[in-house]
Coordinates of C-alpha atoms in Angstrom, one line a residue:
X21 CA 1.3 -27.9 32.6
X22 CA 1.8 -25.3 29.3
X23 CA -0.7 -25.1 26.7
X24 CA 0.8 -24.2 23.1
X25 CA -0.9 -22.7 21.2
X26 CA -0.5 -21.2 17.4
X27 CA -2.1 -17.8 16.3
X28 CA -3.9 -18.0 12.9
X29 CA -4.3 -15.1 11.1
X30 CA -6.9 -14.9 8.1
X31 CA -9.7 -12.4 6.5
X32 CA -13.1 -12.7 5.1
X33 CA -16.4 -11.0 4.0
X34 CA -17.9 -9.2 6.4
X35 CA -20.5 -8.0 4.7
X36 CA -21.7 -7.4 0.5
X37 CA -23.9 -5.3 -0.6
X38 CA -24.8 -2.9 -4.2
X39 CA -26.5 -0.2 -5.6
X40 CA -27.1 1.2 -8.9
X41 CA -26.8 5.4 -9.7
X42 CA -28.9 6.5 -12.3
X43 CA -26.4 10.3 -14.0
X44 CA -27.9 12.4 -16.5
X45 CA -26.2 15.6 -17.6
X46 CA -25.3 18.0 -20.3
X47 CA -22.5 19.1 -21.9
X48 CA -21.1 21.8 -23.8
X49 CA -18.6 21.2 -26.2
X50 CA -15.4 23.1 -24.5
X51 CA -14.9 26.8 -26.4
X52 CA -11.5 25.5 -28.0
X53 CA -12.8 22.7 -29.3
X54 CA -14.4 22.8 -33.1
X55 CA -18.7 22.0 -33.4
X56 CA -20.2 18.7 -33.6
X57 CA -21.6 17.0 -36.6
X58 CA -21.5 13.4 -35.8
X59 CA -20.6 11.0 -32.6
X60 CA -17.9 8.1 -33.8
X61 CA -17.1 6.7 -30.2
X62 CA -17.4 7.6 -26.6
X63 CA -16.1 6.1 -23.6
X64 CA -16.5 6.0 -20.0
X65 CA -14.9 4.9 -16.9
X66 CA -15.9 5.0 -13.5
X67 CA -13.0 6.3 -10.3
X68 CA -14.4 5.9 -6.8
X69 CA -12.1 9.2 -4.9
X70 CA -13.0 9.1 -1.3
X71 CA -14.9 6.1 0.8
X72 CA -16.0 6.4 4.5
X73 CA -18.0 4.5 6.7
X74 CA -20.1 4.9 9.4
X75 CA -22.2 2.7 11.0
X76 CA -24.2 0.5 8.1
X77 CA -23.7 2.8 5.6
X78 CA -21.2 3.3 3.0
X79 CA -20.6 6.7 1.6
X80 CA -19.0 6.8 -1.8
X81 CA -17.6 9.7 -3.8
X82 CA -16.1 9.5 -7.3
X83 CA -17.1 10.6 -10.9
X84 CA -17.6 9.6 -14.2
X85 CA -15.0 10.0 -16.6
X86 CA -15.5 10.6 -20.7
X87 CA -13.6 10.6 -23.6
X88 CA -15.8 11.4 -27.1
X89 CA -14.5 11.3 -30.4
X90 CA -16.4 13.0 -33.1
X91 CA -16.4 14.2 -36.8
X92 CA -16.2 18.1 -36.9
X93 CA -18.5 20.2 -39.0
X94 CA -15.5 21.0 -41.5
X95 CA -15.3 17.0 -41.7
X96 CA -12.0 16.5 -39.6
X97 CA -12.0 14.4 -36.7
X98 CA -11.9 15.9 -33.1
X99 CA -11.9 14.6 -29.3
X100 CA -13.4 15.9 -26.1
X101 CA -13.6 15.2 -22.3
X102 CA -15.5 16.0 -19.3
X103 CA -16.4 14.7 -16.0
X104 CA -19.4 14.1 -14.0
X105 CA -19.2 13.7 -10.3
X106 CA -21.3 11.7 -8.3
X107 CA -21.7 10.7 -4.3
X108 CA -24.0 8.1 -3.2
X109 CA -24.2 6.5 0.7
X110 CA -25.2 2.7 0.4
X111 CA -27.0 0.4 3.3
X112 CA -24.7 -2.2 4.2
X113 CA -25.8 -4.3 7.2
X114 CA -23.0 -4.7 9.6
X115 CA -20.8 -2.1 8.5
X116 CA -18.9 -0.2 11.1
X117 CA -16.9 2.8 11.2
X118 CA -12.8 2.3 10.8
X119 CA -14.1 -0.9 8.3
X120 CA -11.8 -1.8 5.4
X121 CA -14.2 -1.5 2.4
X122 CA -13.8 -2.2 -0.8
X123 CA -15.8 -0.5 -4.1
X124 CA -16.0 -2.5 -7.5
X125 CA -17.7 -0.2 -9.4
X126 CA -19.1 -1.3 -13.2
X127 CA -20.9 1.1 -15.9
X128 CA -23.4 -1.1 -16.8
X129 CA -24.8 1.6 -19.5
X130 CA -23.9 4.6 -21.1
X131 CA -25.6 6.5 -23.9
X132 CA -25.3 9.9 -26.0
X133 CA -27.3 12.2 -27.7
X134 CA -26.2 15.4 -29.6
X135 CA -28.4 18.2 -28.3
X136 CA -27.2 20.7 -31.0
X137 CA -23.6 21.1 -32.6
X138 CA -22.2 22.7 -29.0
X139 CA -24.3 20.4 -26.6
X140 CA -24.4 16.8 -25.4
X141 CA -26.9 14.8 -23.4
X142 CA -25.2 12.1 -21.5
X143 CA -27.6 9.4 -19.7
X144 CA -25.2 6.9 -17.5
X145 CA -26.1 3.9 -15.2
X146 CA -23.3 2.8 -12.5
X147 CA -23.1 -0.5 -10.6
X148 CA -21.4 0.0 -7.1
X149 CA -20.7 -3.2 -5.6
X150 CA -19.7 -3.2 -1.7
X151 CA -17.2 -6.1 0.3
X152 CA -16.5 -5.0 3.4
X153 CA -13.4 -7.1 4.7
X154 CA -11.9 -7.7 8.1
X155 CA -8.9 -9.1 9.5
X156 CA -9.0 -11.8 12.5
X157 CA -7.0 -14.4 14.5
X158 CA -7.6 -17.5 15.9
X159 CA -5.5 -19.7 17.8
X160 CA -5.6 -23.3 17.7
X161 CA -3.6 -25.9 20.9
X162 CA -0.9 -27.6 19.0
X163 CA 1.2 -29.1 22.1
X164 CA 0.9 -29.6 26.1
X165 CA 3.4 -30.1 28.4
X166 CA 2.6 -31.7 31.2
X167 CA 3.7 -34.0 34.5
X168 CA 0.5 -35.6 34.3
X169 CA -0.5 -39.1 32.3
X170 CA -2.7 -37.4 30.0
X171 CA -3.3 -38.6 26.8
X172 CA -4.2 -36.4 23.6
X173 CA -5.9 -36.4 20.1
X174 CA -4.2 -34.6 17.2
X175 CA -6.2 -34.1 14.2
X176 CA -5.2 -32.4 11.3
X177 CA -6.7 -29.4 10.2
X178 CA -6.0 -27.5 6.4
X179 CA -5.6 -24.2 7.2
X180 CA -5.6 -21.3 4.6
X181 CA -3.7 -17.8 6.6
X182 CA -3.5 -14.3 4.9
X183 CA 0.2 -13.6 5.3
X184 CA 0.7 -10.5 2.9
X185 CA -1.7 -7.7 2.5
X186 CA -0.5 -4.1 0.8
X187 CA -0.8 -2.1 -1.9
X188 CA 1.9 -1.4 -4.4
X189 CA 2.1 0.0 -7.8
X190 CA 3.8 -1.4 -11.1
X191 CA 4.8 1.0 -13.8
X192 CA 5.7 0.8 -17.1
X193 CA 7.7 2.9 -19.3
X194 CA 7.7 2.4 -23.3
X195 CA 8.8 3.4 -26.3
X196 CA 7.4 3.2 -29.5
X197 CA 8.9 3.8 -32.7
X198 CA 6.9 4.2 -35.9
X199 CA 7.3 1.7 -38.5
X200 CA 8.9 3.4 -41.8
X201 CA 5.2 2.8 -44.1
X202 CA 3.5 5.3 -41.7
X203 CA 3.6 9.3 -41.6
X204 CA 5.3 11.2 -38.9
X205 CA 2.9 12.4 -36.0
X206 CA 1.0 15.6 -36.1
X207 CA -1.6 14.8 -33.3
X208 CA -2.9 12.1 -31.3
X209 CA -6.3 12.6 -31.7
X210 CA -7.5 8.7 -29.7
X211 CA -6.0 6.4 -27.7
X212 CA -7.0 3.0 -26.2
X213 CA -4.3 1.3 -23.9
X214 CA -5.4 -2.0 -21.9
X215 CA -3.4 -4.6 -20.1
X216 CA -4.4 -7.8 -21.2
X217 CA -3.5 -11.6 -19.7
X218 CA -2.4 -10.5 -17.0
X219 CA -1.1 -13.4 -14.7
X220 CA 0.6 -13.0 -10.7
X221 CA 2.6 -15.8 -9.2
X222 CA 4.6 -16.1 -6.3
X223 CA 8.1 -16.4 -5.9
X224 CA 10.7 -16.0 -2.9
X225 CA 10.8 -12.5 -2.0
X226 CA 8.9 -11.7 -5.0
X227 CA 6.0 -11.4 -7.1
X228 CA 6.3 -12.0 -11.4
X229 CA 3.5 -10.0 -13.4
X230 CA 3.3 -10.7 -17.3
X231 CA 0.9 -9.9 -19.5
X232 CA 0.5 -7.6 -22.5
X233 CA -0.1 -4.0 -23.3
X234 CA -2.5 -3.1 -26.2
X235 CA -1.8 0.1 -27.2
X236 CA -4.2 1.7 -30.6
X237 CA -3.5 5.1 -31.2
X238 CA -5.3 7.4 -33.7
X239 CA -3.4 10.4 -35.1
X240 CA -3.4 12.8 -37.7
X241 CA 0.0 12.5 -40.2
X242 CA 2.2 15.7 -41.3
X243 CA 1.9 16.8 -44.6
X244 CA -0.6 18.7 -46.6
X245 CA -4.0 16.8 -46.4
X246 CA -3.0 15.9 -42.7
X247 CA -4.1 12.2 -43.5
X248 CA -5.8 9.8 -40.5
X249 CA -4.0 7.0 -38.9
X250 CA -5.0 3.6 -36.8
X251 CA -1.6 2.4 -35.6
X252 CA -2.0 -0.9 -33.2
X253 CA 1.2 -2.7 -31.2
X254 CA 0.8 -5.3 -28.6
X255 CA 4.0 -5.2 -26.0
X256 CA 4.3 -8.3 -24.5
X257 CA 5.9 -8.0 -20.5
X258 CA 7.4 -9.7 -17.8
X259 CA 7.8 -7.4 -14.6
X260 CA 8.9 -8.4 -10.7
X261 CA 7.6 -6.5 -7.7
X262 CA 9.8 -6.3 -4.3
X263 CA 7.2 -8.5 -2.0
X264 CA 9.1 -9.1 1.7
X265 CA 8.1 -12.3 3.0
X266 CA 6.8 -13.6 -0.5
X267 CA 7.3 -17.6 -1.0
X268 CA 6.8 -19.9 -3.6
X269 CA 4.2 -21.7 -2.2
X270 CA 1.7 -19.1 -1.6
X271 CA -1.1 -18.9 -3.7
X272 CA -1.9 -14.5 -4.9
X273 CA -4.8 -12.6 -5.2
X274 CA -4.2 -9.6 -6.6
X275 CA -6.3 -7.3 -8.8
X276 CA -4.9 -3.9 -10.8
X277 CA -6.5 -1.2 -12.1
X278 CA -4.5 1.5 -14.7
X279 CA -4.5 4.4 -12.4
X280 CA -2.2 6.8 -14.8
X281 CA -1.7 6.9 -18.7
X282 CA -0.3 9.1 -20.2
X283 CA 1.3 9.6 -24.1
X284 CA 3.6 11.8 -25.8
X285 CA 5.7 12.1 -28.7
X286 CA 8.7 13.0 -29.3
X287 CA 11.3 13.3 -32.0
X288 CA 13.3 10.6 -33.2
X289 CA 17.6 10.9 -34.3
X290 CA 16.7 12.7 -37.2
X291 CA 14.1 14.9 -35.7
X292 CA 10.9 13.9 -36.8
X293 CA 8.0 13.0 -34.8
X294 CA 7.9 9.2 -35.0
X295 CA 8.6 8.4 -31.0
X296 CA 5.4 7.7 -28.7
X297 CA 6.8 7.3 -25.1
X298 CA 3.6 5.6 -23.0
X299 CA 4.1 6.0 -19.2
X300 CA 1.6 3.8 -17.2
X301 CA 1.0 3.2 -14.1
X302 CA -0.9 0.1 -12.0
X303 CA -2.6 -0.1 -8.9
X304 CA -2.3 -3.2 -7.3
X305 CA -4.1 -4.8 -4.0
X306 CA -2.2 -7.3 -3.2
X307 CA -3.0 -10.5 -1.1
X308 CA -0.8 -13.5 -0.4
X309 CA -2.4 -17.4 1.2
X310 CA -0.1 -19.9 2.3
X311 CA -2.1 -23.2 3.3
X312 CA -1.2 -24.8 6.4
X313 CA -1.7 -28.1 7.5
X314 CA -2.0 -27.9 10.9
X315 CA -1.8 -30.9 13.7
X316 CA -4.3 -29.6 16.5
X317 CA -5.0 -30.9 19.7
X318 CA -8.9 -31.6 19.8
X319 CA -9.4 -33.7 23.0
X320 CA -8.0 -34.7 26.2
X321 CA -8.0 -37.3 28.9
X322 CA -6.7 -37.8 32.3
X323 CA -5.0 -41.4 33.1
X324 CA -4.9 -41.3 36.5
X325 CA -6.9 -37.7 37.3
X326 CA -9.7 -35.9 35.8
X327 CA -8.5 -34.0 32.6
X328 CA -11.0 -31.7 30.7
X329 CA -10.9 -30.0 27.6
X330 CA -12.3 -26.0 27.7
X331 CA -13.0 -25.2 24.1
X332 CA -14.6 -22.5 22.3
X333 CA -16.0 -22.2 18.9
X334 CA -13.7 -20.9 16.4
X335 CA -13.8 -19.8 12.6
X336 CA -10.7 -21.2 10.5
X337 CA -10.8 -20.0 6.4
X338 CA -9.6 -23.2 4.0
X339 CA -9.1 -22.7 0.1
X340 CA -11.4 -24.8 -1.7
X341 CA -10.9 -24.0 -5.2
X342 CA -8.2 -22.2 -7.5
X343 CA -9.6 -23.0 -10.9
X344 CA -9.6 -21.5 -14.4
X345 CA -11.4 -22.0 -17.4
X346 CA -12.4 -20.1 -20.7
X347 CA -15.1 -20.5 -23.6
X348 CA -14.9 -19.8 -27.1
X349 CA -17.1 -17.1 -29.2
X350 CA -18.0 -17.1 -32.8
X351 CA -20.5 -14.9 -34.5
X352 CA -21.3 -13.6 -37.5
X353 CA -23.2 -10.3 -37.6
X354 CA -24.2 -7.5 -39.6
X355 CA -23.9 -4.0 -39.1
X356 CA -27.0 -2.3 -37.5
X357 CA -29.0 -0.5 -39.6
X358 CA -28.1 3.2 -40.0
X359 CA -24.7 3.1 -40.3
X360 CA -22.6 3.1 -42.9
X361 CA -20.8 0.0 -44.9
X362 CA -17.7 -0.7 -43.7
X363 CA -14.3 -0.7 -45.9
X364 CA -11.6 -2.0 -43.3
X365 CA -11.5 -2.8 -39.5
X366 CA -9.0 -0.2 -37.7
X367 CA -9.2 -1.2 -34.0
X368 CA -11.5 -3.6 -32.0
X369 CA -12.2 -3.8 -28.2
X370 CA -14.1 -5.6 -26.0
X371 CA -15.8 -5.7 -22.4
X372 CA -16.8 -9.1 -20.5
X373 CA -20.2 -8.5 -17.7
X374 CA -21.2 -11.8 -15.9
X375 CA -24.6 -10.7 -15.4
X376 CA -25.3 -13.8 -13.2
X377 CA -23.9 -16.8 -11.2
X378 CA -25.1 -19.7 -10.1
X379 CA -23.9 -23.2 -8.3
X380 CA -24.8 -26.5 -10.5
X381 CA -23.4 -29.7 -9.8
X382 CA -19.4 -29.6 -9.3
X383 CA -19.3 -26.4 -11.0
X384 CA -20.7 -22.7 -11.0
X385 CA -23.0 -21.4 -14.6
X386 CA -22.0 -18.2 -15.7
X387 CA -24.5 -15.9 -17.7
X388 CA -23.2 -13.1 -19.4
X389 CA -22.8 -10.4 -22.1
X390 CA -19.7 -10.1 -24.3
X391 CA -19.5 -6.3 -25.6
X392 CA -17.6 -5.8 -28.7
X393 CA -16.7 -2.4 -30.2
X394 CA -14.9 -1.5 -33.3
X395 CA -13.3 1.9 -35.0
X396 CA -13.8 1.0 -38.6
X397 CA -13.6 3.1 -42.3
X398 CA -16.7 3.6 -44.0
X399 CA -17.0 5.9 -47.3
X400 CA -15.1 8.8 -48.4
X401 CA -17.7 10.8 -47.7
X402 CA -18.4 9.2 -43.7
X403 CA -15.0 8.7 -43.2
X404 CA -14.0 6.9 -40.0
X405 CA -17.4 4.9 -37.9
X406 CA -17.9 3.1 -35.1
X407 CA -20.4 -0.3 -34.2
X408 CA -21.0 -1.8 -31.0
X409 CA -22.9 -5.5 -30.5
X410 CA -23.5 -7.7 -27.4
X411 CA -22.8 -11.1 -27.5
X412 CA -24.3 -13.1 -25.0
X413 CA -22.6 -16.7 -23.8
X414 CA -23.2 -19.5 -20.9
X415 CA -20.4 -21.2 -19.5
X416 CA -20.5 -23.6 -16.9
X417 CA -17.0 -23.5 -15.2
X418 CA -15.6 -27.1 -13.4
X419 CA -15.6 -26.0 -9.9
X420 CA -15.6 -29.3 -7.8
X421 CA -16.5 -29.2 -4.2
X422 CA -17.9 -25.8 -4.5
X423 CA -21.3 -24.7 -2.4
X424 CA -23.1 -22.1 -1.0
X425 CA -21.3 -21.9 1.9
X426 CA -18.0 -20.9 0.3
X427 CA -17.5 -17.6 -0.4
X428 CA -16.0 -17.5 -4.4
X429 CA -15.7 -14.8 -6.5
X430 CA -14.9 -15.0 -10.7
X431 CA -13.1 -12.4 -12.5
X432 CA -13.5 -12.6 -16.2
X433 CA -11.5 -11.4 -18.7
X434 CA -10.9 -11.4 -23.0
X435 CA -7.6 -13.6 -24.0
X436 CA -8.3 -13.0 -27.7
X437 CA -10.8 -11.3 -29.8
X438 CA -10.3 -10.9 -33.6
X439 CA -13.1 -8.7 -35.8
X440 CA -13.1 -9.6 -39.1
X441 CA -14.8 -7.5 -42.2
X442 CA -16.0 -10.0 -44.2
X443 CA -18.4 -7.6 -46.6
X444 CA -20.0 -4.2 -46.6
X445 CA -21.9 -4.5 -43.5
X446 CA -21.3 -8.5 -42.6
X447 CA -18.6 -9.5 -40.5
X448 CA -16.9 -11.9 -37.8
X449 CA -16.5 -12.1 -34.8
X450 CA -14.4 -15.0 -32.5
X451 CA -13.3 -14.0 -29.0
X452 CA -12.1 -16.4 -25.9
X453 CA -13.1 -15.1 -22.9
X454 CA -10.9 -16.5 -19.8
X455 CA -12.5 -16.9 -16.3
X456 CA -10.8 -17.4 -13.0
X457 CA -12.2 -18.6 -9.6
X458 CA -10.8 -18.6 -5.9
X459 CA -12.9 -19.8 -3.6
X460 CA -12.9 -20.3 0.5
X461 CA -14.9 -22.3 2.7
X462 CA -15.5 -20.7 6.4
X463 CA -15.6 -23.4 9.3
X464 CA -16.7 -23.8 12.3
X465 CA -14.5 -25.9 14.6
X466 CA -14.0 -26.1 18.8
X467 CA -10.7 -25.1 20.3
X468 CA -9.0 -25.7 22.8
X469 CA -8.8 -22.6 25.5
X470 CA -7.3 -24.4 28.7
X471 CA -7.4 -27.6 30.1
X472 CA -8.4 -28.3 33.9
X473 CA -7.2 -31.0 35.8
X474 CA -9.1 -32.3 38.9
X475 CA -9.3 -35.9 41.4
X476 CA -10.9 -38.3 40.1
X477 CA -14.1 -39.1 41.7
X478 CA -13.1 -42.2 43.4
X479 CA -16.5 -44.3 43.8
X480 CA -16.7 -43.8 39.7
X481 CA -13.6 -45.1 39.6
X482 CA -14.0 -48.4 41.7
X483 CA -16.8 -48.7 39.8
X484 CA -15.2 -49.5 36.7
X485 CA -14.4 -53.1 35.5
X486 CA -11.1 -54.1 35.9
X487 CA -11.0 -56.4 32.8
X488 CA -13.5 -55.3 29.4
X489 CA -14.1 -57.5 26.3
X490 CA -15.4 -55.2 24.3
X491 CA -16.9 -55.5 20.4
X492 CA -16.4 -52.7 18.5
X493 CA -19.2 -50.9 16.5
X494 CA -19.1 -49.4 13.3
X495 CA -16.0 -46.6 13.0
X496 CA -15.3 -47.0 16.5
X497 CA -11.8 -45.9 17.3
X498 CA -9.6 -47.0 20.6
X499 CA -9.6 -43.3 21.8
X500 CA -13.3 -43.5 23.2
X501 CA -12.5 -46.8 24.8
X502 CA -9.5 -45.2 26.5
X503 CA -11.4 -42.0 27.2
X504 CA -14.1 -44.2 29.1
X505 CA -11.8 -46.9 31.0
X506 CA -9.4 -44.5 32.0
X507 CA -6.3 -46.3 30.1
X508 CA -3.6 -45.3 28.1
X509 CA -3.8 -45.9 24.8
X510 CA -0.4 -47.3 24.2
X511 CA -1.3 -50.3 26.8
X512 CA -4.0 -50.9 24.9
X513 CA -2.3 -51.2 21.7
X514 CA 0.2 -53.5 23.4
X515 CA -2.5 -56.0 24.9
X516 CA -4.2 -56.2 21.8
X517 CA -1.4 -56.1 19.4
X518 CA -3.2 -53.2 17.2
X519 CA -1.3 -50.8 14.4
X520 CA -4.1 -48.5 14.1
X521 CA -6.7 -47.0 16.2
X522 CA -9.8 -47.2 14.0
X523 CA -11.2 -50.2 14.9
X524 CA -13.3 -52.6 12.4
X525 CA -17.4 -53.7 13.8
X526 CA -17.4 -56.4 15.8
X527 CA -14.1 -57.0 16.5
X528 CA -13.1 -57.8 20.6
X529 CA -10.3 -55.2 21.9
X530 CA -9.4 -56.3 25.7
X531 CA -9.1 -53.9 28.3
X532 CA -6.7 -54.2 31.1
X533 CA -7.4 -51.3 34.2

């Protein structure tokens, strides 16, 4: 007698857990750069560098990165950027040394203050969100072999297995060529690139990425009053990634992060400076799922001998839920008080936070805060300004068969967002934010480890009826009646001339020993 049996491989949560970090510093203005007289924008972005584990606790090192742009004293406009380092160890229950552990980290506030013209207080609150992952393998009896008359029940299982897991990277290199209305390029004094939509799919061998890249780039022109410009270019792209082992069928979940950027201009044919050449890279964590329907064995029975079933409990992963959705955003508002009126929009940007989740019927309620930021020109006098708003929204996303026993997670992200100046200080706002969901449901089910065959116990056996009527109950199926007499199941399909083996109440099935 040989037991098959197929080896599973699949993932999950092994642990969450979060913490917030509370950084407050100062900083000088570097020696280079000219004084401060006013703040226009600042940005921030939060790198986690090193990650080890011990036993439940997480240690996380990474910093804080800025970039400030600011009018000068002299009036010009200037840029400046600094780093401030931070290290935190985090209780997570369950962690273990050697654990794969992933850090989302999210800067859930950041604020500025000029201390004087050479000084800056910066005041900064970071989320650090903790999944510890694992790997595991299960194996499931798909076929016996035997000499025996043993009879057994296949049921089938659906099965989702992680076959790909790596990192890789995507790069893209551009180049963008002034249009003919705009002045050649002194210095780039800003720049803003994103990737937006961006969508994975699987093919054979291979993984597609498309998307776009917003690039905005402020600069200051050649020539004699060295005049500001906002240039803006979407690049839309379509991009493949080597992937062995890839197949249509198998459903990715990737995320990417912009781990370089870097810009430079050079000189065109003629030898002007009108070429920006954009190198950027993407990190990419890749997973691949291929669902399985699998026909298990999941119970035995011995004919003429005693046949028994050793199981164990085992954990098997199943996709519930690949779903999408997205919600639509319209406000008009009005600049906050202080700041000056607004002539023309130059660039806009936005930042989606789901502040909370929570199951309702066949779908999952999203809370959140849409943050929209603009560079825009006010006065002569003011020159170029800056806003920022929150919008907040509620979108309940169709999620069918979702519950708190899956494990889900939704990544948000802005499709479109247009600002609008519609007067001095009023204008609009409409934005689509896009939301997708992936969600798996860990189960429970027994397996089947080996199978041991003994005699029969012989005075149970004479004991047993050598002709049954018997009347069915409710869902009844012939595989407990030929578990409990001792008969094959095909014999009793024959004698009672049945097609199926779920078996209606009350009906009479005759049993022949």
């Amino acid at each position: 007698m040989e037991l098959i049996k197929k080896n599973i491989h699949m993932d999950r949560i092994k642990c969450k857990a979060s913490t917030q970090v509370t950084l407050e510093d100062d900083r000088n203005v570097p020696d280079q750069k000219p004084d401060m007289n006013r703040i226009i924008l600042h940005r921030g972005e939060v790198k986690t560098e090193e990650i080890k584990t011990e036993e439940n606790r997480v240690n996380v090192k990474g910093r804080l990165s800025l970039r400030i742009l600011y009018v000068t004293e002299e009036g010009t406009v200037s840029r400046m950027e600094g780093q401030i380092p931070f290290e935190e160890q985090i209780y997570a229950e369950g962690v273990e040394n050697g654990d794969n552990v992933e850090v989302r980290p999210e800067l859930e506030d950041l604020s500025l203050d000029m201390i004087n013209s050479r000084k800056l207080s910066v005041r900064a609150l970071l989320s650090l969100n903790i999944f510890a992952e694992e790997l595991y393998d299960e194996e499931m009896a798909v076929e016996l072999y035997h000499d025996e008359p043993i009879e057994t029940k296949k049921n089938v299982l659906s099965i989702t297995e992680i076959t790909i897991q790596k990192k890789d990277i995507l790069r893209f290199k551009e180049e963008i060529e002034m249009p003919q209305s705009f002045p050649n390029i002194s210095d780039i004094i800003w720049d803003d690139v994103k990737i937006t939509g961006m969508i994975f799919e699987a093919q054979n061998e291979q993984i597609t990425a498309q998307g776009e890249i917003k690039v905005f780039l402020l600069y200051e022109g050649e020539g004699e009053d060295h005049p500001l410009k906002c240039f803006e270019k979407m690049i839309p792209f379509k991009e493949t990634i080597d992937c062995q082992g890839s197949k249509e069928s198998m459903i990715p979940d990737i995320s990417s992060h912009i781990s370089h950027n870097e810009i430079e201009v050079r000189a065109d044919f003629d030898g002007e400076e009108r070429v920006v050449c954009l190198d950027l890279v993407l990190d990419l964590d890749i997973k691949m799922y291929e669902e399985e329907q699998i026909e298990a064995i999941t119970d035995v029975y011995g004919v003429s001998k005693d046949v028994k079933a050793i199981t164990k409990p085992g954990n098997f992963s199943r996709l519930m839920l690949r779903t999408s959705g997205k919600t639509k955003l319209t406000e008009q508002l009005k600049l906050p008080a202080g700041l000056p009126d607004m002539t023309e929009i130059c660039h806009s940007d936005g930042e989606v936070m789901i502040e909370s989740m929570q199951l309702v019927e066949d779908g999952v309620e999203l809370t959140g805060i849409l943050t929209v930021e603009a560079i825009y020109l006010a006065n002569e006098e003011m020159g170029l300004a800056s806003f920022q708003t929150e919008i907040p929204f509620q979108y309940e996303m169709p999620a069918a068969g979702i519950s708190e026993i899956c494990n889900y997670d939704v990544m948000p992200s802005i499709e479109q967002l247009n600002v609008t100046w519609l007067s001095g200080r009023e204008m609009d706002v409409k934005a689509v934010i896009g939301f997708g969901l992936l969600g798996f449901c860990n189960t429970e089910e027994d397996t089947i480890v080996d199978i041991s065959i003994e005699e029969n116990d012989a005075s149970m056996i004479k004991d047993l009826p050598g002709i049954v009527v018997y009347i069915a109950g409710e869902g009844e199926e012939l595989w407990n009646l030929g578990k409990k007499y001792y008969v094959p199941l095909e014999q009793i399909r024959e004698i009672n001339h049945l097609s199926a083996d779920t078996l209606k109440a009350g009906e009479k099935v005759l049993i022949v020993r």
